[in-house]
Short mmCIF file of C-alpha atoms in Angstrom, two decimals:
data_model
loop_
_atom_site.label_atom_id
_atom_site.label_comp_id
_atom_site.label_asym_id
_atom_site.label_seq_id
_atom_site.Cartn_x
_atom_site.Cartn_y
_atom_site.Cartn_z
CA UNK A 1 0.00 0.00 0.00
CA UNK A 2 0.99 3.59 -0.98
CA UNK A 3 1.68 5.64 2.17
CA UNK A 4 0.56 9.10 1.89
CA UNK A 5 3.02 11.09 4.38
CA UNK A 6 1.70 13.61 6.78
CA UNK A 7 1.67 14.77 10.34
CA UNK A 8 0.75 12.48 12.66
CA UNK A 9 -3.08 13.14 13.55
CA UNK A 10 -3.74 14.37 16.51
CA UNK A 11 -5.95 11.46 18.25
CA UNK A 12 -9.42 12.15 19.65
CA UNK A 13 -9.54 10.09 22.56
CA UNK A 14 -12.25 11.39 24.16
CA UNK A 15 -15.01 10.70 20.97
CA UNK A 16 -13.09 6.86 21.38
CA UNK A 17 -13.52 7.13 25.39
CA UNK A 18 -17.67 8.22 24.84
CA UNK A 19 -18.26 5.44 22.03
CA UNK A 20 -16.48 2.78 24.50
CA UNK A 21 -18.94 4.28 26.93
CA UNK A 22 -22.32 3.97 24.92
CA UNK A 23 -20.86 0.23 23.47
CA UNK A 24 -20.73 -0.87 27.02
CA UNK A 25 -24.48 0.07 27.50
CA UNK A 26 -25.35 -1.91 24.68
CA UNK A 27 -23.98 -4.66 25.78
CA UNK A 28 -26.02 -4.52 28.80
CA UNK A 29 -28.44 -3.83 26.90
CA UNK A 30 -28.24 -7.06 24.85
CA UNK A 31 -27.62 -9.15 28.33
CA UNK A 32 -31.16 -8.44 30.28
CA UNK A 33 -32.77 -10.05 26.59
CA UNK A 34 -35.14 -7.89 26.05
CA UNK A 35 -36.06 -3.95 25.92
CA UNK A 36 -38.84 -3.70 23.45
CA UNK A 37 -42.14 -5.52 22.51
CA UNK A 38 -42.02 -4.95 19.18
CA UNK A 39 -40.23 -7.44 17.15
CA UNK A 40 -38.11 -5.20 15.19
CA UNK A 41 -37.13 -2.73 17.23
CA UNK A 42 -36.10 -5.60 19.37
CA UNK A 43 -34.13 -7.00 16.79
CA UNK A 44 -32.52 -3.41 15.55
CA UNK A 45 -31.62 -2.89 19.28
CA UNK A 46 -30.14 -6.59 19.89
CA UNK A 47 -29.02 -7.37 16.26
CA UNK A 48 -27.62 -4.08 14.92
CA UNK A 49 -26.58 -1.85 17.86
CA UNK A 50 -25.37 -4.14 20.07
CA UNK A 51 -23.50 -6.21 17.91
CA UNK A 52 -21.56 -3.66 16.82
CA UNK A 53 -19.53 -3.31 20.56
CA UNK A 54 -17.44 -6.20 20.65
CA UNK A 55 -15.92 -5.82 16.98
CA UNK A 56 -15.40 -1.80 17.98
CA UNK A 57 -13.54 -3.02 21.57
CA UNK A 58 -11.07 -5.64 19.70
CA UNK A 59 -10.37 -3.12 16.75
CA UNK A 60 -9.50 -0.16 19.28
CA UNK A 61 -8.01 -2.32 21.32
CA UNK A 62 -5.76 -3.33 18.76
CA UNK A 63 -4.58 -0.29 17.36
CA UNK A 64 -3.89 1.14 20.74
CA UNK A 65 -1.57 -2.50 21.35
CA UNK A 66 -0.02 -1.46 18.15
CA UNK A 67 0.61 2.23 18.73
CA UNK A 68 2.29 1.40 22.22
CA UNK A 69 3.86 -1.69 20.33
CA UNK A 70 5.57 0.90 17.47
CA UNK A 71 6.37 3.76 20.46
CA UNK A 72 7.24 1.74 23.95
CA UNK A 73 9.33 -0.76 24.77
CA UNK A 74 6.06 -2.99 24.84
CA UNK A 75 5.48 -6.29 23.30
CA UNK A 76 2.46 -8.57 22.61
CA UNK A 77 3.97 -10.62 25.32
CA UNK A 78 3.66 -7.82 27.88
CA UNK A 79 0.17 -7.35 26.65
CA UNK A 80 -1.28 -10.68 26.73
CA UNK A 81 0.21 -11.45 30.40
CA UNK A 82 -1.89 -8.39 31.58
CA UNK A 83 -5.12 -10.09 29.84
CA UNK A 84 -4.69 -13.42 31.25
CA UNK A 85 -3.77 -11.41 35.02
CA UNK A 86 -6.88 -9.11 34.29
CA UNK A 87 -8.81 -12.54 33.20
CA UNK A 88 -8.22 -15.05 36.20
CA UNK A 89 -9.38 -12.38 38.80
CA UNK A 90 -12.62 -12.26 36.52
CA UNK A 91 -12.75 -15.98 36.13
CA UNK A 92 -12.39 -16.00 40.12
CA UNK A 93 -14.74 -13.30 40.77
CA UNK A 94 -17.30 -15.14 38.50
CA UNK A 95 -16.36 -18.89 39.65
CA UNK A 96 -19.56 -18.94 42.02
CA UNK A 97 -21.72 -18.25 39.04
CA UNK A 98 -20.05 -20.82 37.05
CA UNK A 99 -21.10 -23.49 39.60
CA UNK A 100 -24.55 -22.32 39.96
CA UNK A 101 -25.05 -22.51 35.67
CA UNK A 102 -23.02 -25.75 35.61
CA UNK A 103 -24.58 -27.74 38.88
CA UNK A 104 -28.13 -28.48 37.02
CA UNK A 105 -26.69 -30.75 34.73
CA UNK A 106 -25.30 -33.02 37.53
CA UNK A 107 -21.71 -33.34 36.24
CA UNK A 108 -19.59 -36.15 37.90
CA UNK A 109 -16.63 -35.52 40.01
CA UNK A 110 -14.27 -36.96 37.45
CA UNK A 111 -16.06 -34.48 35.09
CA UNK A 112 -16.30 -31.24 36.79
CA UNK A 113 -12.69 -30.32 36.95
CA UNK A 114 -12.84 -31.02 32.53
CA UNK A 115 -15.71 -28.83 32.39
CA UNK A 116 -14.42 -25.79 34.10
CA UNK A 117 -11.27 -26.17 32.37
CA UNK A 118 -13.66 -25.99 28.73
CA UNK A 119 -15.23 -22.83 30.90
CA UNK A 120 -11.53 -21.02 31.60
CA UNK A 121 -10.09 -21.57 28.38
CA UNK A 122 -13.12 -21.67 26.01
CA UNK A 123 -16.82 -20.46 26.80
CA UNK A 124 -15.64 -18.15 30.27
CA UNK A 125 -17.25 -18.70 33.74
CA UNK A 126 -20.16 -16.02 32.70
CA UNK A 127 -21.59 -15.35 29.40
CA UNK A 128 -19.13 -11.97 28.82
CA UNK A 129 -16.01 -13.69 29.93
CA UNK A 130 -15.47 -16.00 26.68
CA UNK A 131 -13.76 -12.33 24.99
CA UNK A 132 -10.70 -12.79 27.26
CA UNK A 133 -9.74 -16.67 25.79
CA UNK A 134 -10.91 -15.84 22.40
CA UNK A 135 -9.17 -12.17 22.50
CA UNK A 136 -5.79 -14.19 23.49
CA UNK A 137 -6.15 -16.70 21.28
CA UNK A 138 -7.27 -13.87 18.28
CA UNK A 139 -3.71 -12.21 19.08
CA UNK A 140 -1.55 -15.25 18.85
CA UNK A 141 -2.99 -16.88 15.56
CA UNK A 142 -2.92 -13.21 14.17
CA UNK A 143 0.80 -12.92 15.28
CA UNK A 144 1.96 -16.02 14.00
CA UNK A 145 0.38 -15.50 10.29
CA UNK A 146 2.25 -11.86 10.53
CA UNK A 147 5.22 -13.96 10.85
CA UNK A 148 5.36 -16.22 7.80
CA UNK A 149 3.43 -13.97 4.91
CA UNK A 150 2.74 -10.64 4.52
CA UNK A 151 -0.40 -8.47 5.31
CA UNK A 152 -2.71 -9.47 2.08
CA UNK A 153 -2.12 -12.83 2.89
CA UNK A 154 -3.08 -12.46 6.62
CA UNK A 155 -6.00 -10.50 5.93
CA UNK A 156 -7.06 -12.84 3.16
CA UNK A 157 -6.86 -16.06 5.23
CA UNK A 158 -8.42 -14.52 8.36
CA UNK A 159 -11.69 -12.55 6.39
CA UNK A 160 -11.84 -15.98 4.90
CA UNK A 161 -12.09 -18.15 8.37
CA UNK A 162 -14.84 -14.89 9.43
CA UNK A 163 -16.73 -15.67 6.33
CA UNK A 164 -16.77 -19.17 7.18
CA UNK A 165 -17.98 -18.21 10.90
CA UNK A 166 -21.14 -16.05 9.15
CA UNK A 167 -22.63 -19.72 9.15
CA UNK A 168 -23.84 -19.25 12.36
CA UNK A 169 -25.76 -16.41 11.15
CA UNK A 170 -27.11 -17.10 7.91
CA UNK A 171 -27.94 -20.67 9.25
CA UNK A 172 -31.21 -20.36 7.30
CA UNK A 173 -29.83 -19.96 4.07
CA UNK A 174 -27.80 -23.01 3.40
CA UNK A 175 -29.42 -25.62 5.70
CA UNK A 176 -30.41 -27.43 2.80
CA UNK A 177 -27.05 -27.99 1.47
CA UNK A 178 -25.49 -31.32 2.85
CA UNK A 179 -22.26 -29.98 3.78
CA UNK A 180 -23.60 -28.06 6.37
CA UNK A 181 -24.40 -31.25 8.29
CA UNK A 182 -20.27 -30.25 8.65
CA UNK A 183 -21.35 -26.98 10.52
CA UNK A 184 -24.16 -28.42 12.72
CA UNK A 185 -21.69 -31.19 13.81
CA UNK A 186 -19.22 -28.71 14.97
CA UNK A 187 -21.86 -26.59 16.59
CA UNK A 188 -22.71 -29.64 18.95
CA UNK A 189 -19.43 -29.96 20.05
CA UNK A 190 -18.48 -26.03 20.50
CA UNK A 191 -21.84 -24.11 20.39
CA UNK A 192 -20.87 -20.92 18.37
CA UNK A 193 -18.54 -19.35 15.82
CA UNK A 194 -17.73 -16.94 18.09
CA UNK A 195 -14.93 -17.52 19.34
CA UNK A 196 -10.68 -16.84 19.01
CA UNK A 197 -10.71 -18.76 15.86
CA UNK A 198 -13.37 -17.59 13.25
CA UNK A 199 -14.83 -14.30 15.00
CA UNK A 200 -11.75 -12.36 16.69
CA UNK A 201 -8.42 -12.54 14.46
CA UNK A 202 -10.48 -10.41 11.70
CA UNK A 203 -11.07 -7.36 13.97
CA UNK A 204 -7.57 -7.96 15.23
CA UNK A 205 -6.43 -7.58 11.72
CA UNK A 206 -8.62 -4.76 11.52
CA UNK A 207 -7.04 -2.87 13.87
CA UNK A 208 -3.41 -3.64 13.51
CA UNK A 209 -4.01 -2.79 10.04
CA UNK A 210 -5.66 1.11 10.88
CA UNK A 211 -2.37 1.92 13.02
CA UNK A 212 -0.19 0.71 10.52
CA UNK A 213 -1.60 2.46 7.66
CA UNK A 214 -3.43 5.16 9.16
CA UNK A 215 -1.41 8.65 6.99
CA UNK A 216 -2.96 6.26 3.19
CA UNK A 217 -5.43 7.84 1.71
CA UNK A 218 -7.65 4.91 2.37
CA UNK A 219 -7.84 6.24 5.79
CA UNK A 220 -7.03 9.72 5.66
CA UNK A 221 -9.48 10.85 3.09
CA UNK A 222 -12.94 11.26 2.96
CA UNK A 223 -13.12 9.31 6.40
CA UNK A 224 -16.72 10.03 7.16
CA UNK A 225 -18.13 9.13 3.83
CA UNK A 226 -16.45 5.72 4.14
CA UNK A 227 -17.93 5.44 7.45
CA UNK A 228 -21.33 6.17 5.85
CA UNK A 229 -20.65 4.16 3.13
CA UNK A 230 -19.70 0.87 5.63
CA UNK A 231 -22.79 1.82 8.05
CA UNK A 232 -24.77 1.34 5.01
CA UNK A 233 -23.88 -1.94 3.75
CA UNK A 234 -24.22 -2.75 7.70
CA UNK A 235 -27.66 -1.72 7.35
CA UNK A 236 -28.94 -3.95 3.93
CA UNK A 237 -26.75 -7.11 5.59
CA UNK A 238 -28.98 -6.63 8.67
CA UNK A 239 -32.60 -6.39 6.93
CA UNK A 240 -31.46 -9.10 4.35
CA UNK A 241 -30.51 -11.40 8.07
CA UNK A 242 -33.96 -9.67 9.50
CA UNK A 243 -36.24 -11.71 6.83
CA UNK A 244 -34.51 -15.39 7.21
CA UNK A 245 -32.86 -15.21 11.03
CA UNK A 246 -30.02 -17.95 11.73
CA UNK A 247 -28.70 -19.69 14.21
CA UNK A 248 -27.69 -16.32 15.69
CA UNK A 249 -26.34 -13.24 15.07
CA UNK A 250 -23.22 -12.67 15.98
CA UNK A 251 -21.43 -12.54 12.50
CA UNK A 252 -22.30 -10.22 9.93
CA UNK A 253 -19.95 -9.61 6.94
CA UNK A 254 -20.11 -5.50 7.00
CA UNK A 255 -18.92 -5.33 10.47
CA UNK A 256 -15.14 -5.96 9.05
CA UNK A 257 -15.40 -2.35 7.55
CA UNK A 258 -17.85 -1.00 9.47
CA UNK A 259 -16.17 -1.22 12.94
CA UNK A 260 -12.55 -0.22 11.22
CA UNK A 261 -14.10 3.24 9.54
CA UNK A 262 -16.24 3.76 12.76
CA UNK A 263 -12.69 3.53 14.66
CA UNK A 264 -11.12 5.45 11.99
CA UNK A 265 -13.58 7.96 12.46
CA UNK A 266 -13.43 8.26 15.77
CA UNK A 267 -9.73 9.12 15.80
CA UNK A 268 -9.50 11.69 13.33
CA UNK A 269 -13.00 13.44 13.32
CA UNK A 270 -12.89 17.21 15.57
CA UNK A 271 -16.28 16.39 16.69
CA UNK A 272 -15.89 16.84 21.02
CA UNK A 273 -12.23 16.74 20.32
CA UNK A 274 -11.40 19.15 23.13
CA UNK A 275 -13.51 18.22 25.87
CA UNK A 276 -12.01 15.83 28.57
CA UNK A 277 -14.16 12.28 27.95
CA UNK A 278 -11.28 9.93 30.05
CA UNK A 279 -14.27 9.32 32.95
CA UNK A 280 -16.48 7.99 30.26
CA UNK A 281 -13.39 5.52 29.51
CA UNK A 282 -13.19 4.09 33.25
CA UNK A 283 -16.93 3.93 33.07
CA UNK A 284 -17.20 1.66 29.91
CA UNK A 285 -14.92 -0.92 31.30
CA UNK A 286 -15.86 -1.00 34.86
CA UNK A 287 -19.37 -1.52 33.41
CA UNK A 288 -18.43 -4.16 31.00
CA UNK A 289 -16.82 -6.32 33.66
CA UNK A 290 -19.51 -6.11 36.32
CA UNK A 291 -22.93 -5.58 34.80
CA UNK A 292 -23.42 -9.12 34.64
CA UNK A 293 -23.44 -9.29 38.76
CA UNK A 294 -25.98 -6.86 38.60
CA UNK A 295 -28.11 -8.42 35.81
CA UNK A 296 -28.17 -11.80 37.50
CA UNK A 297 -29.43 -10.66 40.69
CA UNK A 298 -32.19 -8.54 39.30
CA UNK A 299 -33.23 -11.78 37.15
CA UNK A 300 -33.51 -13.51 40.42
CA UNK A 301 -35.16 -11.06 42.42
CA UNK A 302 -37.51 -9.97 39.83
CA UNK A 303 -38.31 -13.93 38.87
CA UNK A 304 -41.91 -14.32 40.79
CA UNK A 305 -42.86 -10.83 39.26
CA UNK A 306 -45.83 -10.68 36.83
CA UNK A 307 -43.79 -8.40 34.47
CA UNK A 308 -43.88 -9.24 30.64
CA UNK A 309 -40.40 -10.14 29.48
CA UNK A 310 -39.47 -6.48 27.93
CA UNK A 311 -41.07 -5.12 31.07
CA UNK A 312 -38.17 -7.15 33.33
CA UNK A 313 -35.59 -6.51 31.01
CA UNK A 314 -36.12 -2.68 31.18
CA UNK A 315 -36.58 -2.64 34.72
CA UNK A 316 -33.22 -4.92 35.30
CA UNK A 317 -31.16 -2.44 32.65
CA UNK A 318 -32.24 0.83 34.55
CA UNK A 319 -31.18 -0.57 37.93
CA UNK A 320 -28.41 -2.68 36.39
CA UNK A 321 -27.03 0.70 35.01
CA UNK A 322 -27.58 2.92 38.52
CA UNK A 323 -26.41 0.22 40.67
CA UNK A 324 -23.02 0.41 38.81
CA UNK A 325 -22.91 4.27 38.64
CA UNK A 326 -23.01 4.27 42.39
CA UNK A 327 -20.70 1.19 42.90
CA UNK A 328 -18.88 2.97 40.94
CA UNK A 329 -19.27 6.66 42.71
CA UNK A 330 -18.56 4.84 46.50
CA UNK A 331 -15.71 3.53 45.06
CA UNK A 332 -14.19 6.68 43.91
CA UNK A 333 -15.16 8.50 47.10
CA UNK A 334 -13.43 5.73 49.00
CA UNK A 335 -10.15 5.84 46.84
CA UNK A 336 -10.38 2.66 45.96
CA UNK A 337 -8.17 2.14 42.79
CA UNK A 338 -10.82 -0.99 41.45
CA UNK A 339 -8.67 -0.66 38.27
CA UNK A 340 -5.46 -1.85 40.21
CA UNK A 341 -7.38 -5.09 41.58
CA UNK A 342 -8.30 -6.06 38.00
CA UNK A 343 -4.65 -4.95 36.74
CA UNK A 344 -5.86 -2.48 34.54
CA UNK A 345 -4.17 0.37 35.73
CA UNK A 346 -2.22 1.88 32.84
CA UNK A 347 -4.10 -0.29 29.85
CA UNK A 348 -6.26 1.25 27.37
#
């Protein structure tokens, strides 16, 4: 690729810190099940919004690995001992939880310690925590192909594996074909796509990609019309899904481009440039980790109420999101660095 050369942009963390922010709501959003009544709004709320966080999180998270890769004396080593730190005091936090999912299905003893070893290393001891295995195992596939052929090559194999993952999603479409007996086998054994192997290493990519070759003109011109451009292919993929729903919908093929020109956006554009955001950055990840404490226990307390199920799902997500805000305030006004506990101090 042609590099254009130019001054370094001047980065707009704070419109990055504030989408973090509103990408963590989703996701709490898309955890209590249900918001709305009506089946599409459901289904733009769930299907489109929310399942655009997790591609943004490992695509930001990337290029920021790769800009204090290029600048520090910081390696992908450093980095992925801080995720597995930051991911057994998770895994330990959310061990009790574990049990109580795992203990109606009457496991054996000889069992038990095979399935929470599938739990660390594959599906997480709660439903958010499978990002940390598959985000590990993303960066060391994605490292490894950087090492033997160059970036085309990567990026080829890796959209290719995605693509392969989007099975999961347009399930509907190909069921009658007999290879996808191949699909539902693996499905039995593994549950999702979603996972280190066919979801991750593509955003990764994504990422590494946008820091490397963030002054070419792919990137550096006419950034807001590409974002358009990618929100809008986004937006046909998800009413073409909308009319023929799969298995689920955690692939879709636009959110390669559409969460690297959203991050690219969000970098360059002026837009709230200049007004401090960092709060909303502490906010999105302190609410990412911990809203699923929250969620459970209003689930439970809220599970002899005669409330429809978009009812209890609003109710839990308002008092999900105000029991973390002043978690989070009490913490603050009692100094307590919750950041250092997790090992997050210092990591973007």
């Amino acid at each position: 690729m042609r590099i254009i050369k130019e001054k370094e942009i001047q980065m707009n963390y704070s419109m990055i810190s504030l989408l973090q922010f509103i990408f963590s709501i989703l996701v709490i959003m898309l955890h209590v099940q249900r918001i709305f009544q009506d089946n599409t709004l459901h289904y733009i709320q769930k299907s489109i919004f929310s399942r655009m966080a997790v591609p943004f999180f490992i695509v930001s998270s990337s290029f920021f690995i790769h800009q204090r890769m290029s600048s520090l004396n910081y390696t992908l080593r450093d980095y992925l001992k801080k995720m597995i730190k930051v991911y057994l005091v998770l895994s330990i936090l959310y061990l009790p939880y574990a049990y109580l999912y795992i203990s109606p299905f009457n496991f054996s003893l000889l069992a038990f310690p095979l399935v929470l070893f599938v739990g660390l290393v594959y599906t997480g001891f709660c439903y958010h925590l499978w990002y940390f295995p598959a985000l590990i195992t993303g960066h060391i596939i994605v490292a490894q192909l950087k090492k033997r052929v160059n970036d085309f090559i990567v990026g080829s194999v890796l959209f290719l594996v995605y693509i392969v993952g989007t099975l999961e999603t347009y399930a509907s479409y190909f069921r009658r074909f007999e290879w996808f007996e191949g699909y539902q086998s693996y499905r039995k054994v593994f549950f999702t796509t979603r996972n280190g192997i066919f979801f991750v290493p593509i955003f990764i990519y994504m990422g590494y990609i946008l820091y490397k070759y963030r002054h070419h003109s792919m990137f550096s011109k006419n950034y807001t019309v590409k974002l358009l451009v990618a929100s809008c292919l986004f937006l046909l993929e998800a009413i073409f899904i909308y009319f023929n729903q799969g298995d689920d919908k955690n692939f879709f093929v636009a959110l390669v481009p559409f969460s690297t020109f959203l991050m690219n956006w969000a970098t360059r554009t002026p837009l709230l440039r200049s007004v401090n955001m960092s709060y909303f950055k502490e906010k999105s990840s302190f609410y990412f980790f911990f809203h699923p404490i929250f969620v459970e226990l209003g689930f439970f307390l809220t599970q002899s109420w005669s409330l429809s199920a978009d009812q209890k799902g609003l109710l839990i997500f308002i008092l999900t999101v105000v029991a973390l805000m002043s978690l989070l305030s009490v913490l603050k006004y009692l100094n307590i660095p919750w950041e250092k506990y997790v090992y997050l101090k210092n990591m973007r």
